[in-house]
Coordinates of C-alpha atoms in Angstrom, one line a residue:
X1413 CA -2.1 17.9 -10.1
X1414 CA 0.8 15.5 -11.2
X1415 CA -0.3 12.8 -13.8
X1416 CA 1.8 10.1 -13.9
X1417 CA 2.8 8.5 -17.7
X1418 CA 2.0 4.4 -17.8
X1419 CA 3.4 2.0 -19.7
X1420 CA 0.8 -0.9 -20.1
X1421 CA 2.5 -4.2 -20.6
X1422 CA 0.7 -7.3 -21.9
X1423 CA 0.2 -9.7 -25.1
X1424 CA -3.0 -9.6 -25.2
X1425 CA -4.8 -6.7 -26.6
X1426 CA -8.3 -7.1 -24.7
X1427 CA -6.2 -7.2 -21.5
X1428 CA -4.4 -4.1 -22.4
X1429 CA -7.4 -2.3 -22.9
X1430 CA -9.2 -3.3 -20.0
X1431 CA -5.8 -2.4 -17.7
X1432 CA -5.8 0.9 -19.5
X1433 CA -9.5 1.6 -18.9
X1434 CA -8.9 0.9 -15.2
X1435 CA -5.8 2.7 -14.8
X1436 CA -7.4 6.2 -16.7
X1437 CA -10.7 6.0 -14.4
X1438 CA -7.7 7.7 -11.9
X1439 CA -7.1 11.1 -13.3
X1440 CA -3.6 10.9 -11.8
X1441 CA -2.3 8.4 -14.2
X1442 CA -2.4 8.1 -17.7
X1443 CA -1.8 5.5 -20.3
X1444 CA 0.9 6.7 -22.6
X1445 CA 1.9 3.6 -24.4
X1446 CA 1.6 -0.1 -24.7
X1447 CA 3.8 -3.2 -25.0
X1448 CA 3.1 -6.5 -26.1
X1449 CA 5.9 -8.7 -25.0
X1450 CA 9.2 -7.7 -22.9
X1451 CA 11.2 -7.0 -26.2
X1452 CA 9.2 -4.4 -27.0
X1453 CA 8.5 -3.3 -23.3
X1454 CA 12.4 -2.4 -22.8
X1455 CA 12.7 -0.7 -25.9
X1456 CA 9.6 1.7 -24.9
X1457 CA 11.0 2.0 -21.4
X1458 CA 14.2 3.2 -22.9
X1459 CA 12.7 5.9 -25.1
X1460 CA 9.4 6.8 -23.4
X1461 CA 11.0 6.9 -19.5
X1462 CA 7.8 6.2 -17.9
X1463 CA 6.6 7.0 -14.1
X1464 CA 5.2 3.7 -13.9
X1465 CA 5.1 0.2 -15.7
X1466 CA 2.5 -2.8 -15.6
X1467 CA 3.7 -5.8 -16.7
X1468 CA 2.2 -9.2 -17.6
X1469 CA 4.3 -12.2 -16.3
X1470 CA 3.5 -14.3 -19.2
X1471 CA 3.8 -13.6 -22.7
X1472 CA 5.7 -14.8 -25.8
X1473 CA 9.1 -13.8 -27.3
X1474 CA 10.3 -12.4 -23.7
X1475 CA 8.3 -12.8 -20.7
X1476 CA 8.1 -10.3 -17.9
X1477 CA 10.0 -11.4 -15.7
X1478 CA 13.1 -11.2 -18.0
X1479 CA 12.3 -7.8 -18.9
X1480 CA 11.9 -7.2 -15.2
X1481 CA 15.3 -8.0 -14.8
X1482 CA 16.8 -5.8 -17.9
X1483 CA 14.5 -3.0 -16.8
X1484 CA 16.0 -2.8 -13.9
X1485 CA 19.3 -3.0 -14.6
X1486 CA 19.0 0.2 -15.7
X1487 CA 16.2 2.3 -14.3
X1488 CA 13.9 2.2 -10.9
X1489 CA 10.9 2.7 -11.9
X1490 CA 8.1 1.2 -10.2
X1491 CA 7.1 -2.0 -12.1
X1492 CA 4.0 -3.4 -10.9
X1493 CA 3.5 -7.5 -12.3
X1494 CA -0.5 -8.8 -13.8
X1495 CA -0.3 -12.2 -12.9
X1496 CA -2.7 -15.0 -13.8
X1497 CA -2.9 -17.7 -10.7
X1498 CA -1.8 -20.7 -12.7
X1499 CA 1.3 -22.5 -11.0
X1500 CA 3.9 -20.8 -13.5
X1501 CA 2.9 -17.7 -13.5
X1502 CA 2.7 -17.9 -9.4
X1503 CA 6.2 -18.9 -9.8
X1504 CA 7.6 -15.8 -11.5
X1505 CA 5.7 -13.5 -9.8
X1506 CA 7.4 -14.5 -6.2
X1507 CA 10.7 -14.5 -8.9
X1508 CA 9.4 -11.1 -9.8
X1509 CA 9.2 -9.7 -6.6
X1510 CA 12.7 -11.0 -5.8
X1511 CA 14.1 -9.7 -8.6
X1512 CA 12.9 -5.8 -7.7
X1513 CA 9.2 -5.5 -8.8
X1514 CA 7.5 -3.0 -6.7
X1515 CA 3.9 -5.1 -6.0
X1516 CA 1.8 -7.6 -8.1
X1517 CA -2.3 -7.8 -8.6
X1518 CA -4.1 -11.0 -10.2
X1519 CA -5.0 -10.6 -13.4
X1520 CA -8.7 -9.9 -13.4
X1521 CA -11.5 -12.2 -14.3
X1522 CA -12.9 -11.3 -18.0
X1523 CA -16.6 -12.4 -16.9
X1524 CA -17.2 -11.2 -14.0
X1525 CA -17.8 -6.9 -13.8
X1526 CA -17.2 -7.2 -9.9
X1527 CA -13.9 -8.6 -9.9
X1528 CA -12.7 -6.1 -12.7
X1529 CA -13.5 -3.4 -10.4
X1530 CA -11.7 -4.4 -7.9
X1531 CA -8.6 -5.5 -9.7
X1532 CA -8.7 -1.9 -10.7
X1533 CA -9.1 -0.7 -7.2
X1534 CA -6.0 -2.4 -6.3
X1535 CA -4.3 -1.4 -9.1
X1536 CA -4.7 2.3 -8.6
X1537 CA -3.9 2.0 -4.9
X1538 CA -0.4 0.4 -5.6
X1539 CA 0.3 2.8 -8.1
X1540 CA -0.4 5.6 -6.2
X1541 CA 1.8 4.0 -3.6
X1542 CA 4.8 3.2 -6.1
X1543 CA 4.6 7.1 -7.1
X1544 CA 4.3 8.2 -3.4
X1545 CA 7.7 6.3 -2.5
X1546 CA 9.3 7.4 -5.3
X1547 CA 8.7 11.2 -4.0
X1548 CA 9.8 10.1 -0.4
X1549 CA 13.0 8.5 -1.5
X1550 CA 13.7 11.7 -3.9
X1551 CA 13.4 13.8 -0.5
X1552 CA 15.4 11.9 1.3
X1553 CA 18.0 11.6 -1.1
X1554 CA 18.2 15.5 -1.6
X1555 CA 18.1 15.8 2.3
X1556 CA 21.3 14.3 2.4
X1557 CA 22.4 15.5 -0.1
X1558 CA 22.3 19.2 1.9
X1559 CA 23.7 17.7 4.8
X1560 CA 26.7 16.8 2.6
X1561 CA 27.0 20.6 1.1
X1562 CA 26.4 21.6 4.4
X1563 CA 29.3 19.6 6.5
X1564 CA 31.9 20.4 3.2
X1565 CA 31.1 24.2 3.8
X1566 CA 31.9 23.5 7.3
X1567 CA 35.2 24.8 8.8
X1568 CA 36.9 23.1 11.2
X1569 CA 39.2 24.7 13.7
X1570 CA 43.1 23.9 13.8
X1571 CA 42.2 22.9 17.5
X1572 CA 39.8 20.4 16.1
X1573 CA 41.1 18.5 13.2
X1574 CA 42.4 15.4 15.7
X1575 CA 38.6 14.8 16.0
X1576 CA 37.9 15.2 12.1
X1577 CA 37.4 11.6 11.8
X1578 CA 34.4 11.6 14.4
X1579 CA 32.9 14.9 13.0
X1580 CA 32.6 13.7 9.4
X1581 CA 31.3 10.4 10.4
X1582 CA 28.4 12.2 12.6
X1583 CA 27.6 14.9 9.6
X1584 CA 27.5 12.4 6.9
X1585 CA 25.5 9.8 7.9
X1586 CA 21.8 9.6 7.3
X1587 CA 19.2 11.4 9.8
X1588 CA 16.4 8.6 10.7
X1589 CA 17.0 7.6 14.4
X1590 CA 14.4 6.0 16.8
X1591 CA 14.1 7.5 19.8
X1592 CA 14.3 4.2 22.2
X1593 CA 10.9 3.1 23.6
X1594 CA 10.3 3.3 27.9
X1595 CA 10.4 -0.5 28.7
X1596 CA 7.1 -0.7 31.0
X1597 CA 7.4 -1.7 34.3
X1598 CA 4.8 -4.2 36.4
X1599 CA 3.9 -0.7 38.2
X1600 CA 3.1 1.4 34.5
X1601 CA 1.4 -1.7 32.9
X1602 CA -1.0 -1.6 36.4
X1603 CA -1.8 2.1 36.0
X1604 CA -2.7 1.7 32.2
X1605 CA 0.4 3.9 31.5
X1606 CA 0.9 4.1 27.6
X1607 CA 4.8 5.0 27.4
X1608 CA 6.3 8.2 28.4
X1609 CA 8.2 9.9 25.3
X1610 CA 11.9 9.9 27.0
X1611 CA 12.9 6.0 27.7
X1612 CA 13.9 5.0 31.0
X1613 CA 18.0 4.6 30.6
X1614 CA 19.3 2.1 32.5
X1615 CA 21.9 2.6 35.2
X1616 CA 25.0 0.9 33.6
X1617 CA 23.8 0.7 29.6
X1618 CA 25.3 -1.5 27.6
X1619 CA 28.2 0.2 25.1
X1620 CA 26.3 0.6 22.1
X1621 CA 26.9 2.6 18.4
X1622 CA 24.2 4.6 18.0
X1623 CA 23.2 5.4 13.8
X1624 CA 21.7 8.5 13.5
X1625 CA 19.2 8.9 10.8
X1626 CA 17.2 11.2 9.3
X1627 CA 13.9 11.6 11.3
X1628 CA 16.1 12.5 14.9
X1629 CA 15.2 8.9 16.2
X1630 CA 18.2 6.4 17.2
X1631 CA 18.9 2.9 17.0
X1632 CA 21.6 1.2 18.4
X1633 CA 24.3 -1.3 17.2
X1634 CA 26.3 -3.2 19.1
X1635 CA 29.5 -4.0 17.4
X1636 CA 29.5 -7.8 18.7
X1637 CA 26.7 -8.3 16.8
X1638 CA 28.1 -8.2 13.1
X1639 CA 31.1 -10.5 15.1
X1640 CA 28.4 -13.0 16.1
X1641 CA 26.6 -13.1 12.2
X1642 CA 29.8 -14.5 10.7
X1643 CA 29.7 -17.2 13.3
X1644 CA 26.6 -18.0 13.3
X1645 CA -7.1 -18.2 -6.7
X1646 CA -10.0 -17.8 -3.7
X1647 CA -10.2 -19.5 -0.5
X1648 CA -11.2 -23.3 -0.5
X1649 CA -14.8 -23.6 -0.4
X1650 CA -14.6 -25.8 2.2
X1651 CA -12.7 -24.3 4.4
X1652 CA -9.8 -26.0 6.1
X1653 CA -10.5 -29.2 5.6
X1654 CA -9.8 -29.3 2.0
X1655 CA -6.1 -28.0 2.3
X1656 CA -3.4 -30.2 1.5
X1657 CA -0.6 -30.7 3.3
X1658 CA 3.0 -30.3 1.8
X1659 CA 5.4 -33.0 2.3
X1660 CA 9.4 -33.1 1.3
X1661 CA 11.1 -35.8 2.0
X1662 CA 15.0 -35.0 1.8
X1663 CA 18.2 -35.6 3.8
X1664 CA 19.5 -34.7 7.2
X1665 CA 19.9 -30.8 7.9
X1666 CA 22.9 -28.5 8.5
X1667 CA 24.1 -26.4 11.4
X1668 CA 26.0 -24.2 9.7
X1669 CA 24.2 -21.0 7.6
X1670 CA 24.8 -21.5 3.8
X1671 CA 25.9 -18.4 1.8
X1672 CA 23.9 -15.7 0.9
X1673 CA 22.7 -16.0 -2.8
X1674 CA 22.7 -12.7 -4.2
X1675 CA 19.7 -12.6 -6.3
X1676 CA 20.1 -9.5 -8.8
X1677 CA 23.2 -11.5 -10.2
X1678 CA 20.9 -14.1 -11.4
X1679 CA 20.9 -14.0 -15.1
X1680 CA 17.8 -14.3 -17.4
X1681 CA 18.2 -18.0 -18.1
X1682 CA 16.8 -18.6 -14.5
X1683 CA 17.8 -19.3 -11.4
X1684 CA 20.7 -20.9 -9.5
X1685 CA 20.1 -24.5 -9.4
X1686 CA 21.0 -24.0 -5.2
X1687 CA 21.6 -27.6 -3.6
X1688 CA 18.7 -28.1 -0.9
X1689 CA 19.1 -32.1 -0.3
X1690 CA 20.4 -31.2 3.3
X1691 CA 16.3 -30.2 4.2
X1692 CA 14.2 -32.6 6.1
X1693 CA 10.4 -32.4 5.8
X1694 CA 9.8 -31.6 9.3
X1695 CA 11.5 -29.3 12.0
X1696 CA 13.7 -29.9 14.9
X1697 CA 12.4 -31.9 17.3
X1698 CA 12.0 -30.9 21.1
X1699 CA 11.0 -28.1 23.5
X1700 CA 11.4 -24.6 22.7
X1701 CA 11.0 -21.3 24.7
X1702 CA 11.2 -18.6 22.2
X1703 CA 9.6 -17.6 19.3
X1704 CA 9.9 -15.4 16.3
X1705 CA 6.8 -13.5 14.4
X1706 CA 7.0 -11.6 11.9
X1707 CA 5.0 -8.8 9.4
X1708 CA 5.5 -7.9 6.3
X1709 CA 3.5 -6.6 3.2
X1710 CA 4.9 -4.3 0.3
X1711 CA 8.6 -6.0 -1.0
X1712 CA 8.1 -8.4 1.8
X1713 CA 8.9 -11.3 -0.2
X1714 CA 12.3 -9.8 -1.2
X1715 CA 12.9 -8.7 2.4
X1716 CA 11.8 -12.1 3.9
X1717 CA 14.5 -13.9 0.9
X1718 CA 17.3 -11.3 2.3
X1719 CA 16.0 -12.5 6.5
X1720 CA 15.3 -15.9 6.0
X1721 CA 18.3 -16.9 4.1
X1722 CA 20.8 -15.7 7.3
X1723 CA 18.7 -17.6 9.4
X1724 CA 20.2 -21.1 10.6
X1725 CA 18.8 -24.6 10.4
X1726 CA 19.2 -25.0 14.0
X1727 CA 17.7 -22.0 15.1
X1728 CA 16.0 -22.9 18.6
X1729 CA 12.8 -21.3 17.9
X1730 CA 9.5 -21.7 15.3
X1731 CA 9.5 -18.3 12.4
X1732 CA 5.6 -17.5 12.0
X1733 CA 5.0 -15.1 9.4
X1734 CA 2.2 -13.0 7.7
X1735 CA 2.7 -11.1 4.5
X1736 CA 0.0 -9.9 2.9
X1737 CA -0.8 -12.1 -0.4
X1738 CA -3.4 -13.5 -2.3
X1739 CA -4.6 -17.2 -2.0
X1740 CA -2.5 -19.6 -3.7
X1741 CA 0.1 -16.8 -3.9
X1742 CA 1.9 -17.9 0.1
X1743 CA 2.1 -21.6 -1.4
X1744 CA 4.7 -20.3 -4.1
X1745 CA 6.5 -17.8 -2.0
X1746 CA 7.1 -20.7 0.6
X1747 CA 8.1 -23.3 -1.7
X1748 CA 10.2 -20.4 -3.1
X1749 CA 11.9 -19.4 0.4
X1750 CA 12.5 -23.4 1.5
X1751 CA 14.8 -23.0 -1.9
X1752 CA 16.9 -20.3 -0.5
X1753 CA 16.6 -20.4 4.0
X1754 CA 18.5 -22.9 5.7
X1755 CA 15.3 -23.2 7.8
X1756 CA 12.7 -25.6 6.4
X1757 CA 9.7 -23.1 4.8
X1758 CA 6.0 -24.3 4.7
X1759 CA 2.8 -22.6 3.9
X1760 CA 1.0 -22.7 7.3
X1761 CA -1.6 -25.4 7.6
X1762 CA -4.5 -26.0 10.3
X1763 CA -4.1 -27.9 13.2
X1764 CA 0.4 -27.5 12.6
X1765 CA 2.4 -28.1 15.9
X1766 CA 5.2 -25.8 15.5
X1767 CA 8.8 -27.1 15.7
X1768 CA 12.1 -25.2 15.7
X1769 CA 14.0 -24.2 12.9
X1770 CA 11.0 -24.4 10.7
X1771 CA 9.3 -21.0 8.8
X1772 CA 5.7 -21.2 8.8
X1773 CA 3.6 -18.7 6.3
X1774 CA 0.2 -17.9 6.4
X1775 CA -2.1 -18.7 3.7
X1776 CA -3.7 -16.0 1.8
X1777 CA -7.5 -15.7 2.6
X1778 CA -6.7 -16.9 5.7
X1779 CA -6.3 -15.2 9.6
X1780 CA -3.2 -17.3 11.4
X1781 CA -2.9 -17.4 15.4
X1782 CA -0.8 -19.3 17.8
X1783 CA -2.8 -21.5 20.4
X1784 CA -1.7 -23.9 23.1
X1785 CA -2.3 -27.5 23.2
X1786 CA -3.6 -29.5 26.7
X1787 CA -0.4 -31.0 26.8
X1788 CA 2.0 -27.7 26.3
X1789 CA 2.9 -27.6 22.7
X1790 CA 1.9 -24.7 20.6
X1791 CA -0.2 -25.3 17.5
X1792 CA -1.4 -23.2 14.2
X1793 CA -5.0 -22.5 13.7
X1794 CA -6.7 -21.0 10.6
X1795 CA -9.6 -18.9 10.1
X1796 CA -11.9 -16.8 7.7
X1797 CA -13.1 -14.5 10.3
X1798 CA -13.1 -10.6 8.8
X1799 CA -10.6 -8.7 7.5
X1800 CA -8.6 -7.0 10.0
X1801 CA -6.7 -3.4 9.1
X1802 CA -8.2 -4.8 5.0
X1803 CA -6.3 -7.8 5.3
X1804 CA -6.8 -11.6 5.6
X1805 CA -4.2 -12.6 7.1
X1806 CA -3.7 -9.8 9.2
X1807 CA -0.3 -9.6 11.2
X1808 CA -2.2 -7.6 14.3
X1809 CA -4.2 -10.6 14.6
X1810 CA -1.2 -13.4 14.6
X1811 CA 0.8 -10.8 17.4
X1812 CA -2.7 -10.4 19.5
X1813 CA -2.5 -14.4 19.6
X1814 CA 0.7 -14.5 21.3
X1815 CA -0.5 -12.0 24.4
X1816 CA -1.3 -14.7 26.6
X1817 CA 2.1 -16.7 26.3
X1818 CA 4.4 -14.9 28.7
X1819 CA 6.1 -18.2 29.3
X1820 CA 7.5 -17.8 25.9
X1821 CA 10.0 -15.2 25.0
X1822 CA 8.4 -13.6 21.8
X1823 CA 10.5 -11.9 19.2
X1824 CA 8.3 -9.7 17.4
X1825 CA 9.6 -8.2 13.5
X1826 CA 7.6 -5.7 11.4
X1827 CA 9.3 -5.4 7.7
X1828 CA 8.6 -3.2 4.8
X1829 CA 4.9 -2.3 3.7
X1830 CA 2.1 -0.4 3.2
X1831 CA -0.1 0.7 5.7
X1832 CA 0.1 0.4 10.0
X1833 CA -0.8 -3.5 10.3
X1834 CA 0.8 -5.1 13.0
X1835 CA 2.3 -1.8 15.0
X1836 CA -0.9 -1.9 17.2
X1837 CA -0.1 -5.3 18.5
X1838 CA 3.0 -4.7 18.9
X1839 CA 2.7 -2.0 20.9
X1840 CA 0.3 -3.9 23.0
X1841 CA 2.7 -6.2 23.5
X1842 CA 5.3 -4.5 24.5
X1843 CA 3.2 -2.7 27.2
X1844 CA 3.2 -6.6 28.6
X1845 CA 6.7 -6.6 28.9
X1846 CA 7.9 -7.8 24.9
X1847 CA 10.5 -5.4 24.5
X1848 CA 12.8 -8.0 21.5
X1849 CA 11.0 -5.3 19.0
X1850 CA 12.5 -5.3 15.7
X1851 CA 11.1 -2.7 12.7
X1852 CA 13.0 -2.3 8.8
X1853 CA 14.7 1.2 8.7
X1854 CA 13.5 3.5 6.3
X1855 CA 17.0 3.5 4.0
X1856 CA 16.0 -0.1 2.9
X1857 CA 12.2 -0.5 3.2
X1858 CA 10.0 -0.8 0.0
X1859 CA 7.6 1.2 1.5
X1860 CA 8.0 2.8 5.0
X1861 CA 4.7 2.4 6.5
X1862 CA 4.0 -0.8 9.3
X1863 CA 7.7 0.2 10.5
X1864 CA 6.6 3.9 10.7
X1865 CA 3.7 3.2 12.5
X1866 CA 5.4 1.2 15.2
X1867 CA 8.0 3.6 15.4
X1868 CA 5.3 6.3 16.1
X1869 CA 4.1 4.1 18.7
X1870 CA 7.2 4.3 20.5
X1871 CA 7.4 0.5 20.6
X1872 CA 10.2 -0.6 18.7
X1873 CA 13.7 -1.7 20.4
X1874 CA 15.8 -2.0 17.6
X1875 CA 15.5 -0.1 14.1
X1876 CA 17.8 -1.3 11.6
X1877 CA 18.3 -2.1 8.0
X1878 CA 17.2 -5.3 6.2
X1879 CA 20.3 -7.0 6.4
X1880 CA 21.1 -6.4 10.1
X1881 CA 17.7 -7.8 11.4
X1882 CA 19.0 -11.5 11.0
X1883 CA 22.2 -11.4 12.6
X1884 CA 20.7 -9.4 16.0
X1885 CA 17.6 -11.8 16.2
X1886 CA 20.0 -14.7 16.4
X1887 CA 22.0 -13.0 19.0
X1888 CA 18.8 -12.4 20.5
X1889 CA 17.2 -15.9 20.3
X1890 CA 21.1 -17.6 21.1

């Protein structure tokens, strides 16, 4: 058996002995050295080369989130951020995440033997994770790596170099395709049929590129598309009554998408100052038919920054979202994301009519669902009910709550994370006829698990990378 070397990061020295106690209760890991600021954390990095890094957001001298960024500069290992859940260290966390950390826990509460364990739980299970991806991306890498060898020891006939062009593009490319789900008909969805394994091809299909990837599945892309993108804590105790609703008051909104900020060019003295005057405090106004929800756990909130921010202000449709965070944690990441998307970003609050052009995140410790109002509108409720699939908010139970709306035309995204949440709803709702599926490609997901899952279910439409999801959902929702 593999043990994995950890570097334990943290000023405190208590803390670092607890984290190490937790972590070597796992006979698969094992503490090989400690750091008690970033200074010292990059120089250990450097010389040690660990499999795996904790890293406290706050300390003195440097603070982990600037060694995040010097860390990674240079190296990809897995760094996985302690964070206390004052507002600051909230703050850099989300920054953290952004900036190419692999997960975050809480830091664990000194006084209570309970909440120890379970940091330590957690802990374990995304560092087992961080080490798993590593090994999948290693394989994948040599894979085509092979497929390289293989197509420069290929010889190609006199009578076939006019088509060399078309043969190296086909060999070199990635293997990962999708094999395109059966849309269900009225008479399948009657008989209870499931979804036959060969789709249903259409009599005159549109003219599509097809990417062939490394798992012999397919997913198209039309070239019009990329055309078309350059145009266009713990829960309250008293439940939902005690949350407090986020206001902004600022000036008139845009129609036009504002550049994308490149974050890993941000430099240790913080973040661009980006001008976000042009944000109202509510959404647009008026009627809507469509809708966009969307999943996302492991590096979801760098993979919502990279969505979000190609998203425009006048996008004719409400964003819900679920990614799987602590409490008090979503507050930050929205108040972080209304920074960077031209949409206007809220934590998700009970009772909410939803608006276009507005990006609404579900609070951590909370489930979120879609209902309709007497009058027609569609509203945001909250609840503590159980855990679903181990998590609260659960993105199966936000999709389930959009089965009854067929009037709407629901666009349904599953992004990079660990685990199969959301790929059960979403096959059930494409069974009823949603077939706007979208699922992050393996090349550029954090961890390849919700996507795989609804791959596996045969319900995806459209498997791409990261930054092609944007562009084709607002070709899909204009």
């Amino acid at each position: 058996m593999a043990v994995y070397q950890v570097l334990v990061v943290d000023d405190s020295a208590f803390m670092r002995k607890i984290v190490t106690d937790l972590i070597e209760v796992d006979p698969e890991f094992k503490v090989q050295a400690t750091a008690s600021n970033g200074k010292e954390a990059i120089q250990k990095t450097l010389e040690l080369k660990p499999d795996v890094i904790t890293m406290d957001v706050e300390m003195p001298e440097m603070n982990g989130l600037d060694a995040l960024k010097t860390i990674m500069e240079g190296s990809s290992v897995p760094v996985i951020m302690l964070s206390g859940i004052n507002e600051q260290g909230m703050k850099e966390t989300i920054m953290a995440l952004e900036a190419g950390a692999f997960d975050f826990i809480r830091k664990p509460s000194v006084v209570h033997d309970q909440d120890i364990a379970q940091v330590g739980k957690a802990l374990v299970e995304r560092m087992r994770a961080a080490m798993e991806e590593v090994k999948r991306k290693a394989e994948r890498k040599e894979s085509i790596k092979k497929l390289e060898i293989a197509r420069n020891n290929t010889v190609i006939p006199p009578s076939q170099l006019l088509k060399k062009d078309r043969l190296t593009k086909e060999m070199i490319e990635p293997i990962n395709k999708t094999v395109l789900p059966k849309v269900p008909t009225s008479e399948d969805r009657n008989a209870g049929v499931q979804g036959r394994k060969q789709p249903i091809i259409p009599a005159y299909p549109p003219k599509v590129e097809r990417t062939i990837t490394e798992k012999g599945n397919i997913a198209d892309h039309n070239p019009s598309v990329r055309a078309n993108a350059d145009k266009v804590g713990k829960p309250p105790e008293s439940l939902l009554d005690s949350r407090k609703e986020i206001k902004q008051s600022n000036a008139s909104r845009p129609t036009m998408v504002k550049p994308v900020t490149n974050f890993a060019s941000e430099t240790a003295a913080g973040s661009p100052q980006l001008n976000t005057s042009h944000k109202t405090s509510v959404g647009l106004e008026g009627p809507f038919n469509q809708l966009i929800a969307i999943g996302s756990s492991t590096g979801g909130p760098r993979a919502l920054k990279t969505l979000l921010e190609k998203l425009p202000a006048d996008l004719p449709a409400p964003v819900i979202i679920v990614q799987h965070m602590p409490p008090n944690f979503t507050r930050s990441l929205a108040q972080r994301l209304n920074t960077f998307s031209p949409l206007h970003v809220v934590e998700a609050e009970d009772g909410m009519i939803l608006k276009k052009g507005t990006a609404y995140i579900a609070p951590g410790g909370f489930h979120l669902r879609v209902h309709k109002t007497a009058d027609g509108r569609f509203m945001l409720k909250l609840s503590e009910d159980q855990q679903v699939n181990g998590h609260r908010p659960s993105v199966d139970t936000l999709f389930e709550s959009l089965l009854p709306f067929t009037s709407l035309q629901r666009h349904l995204v599953l992004l990079t994370g660990m685990g199969s949440d959301g790929a059960r709803m979403m096959k059930r709702l494409y069974e009823a006829g949603v077939t706007s599926t979208f699922a992050e490609n393996e090349e550029t997901c954090v961890v390849y698990g919700m996507p795989r899952s609804a791959v596996e279910l045969q319900c995806v439409r459209h498997l791409l990378p990261l930054q092609e999801i944007a562009p084709r959902l607002v070709q899909a929702v204009k």
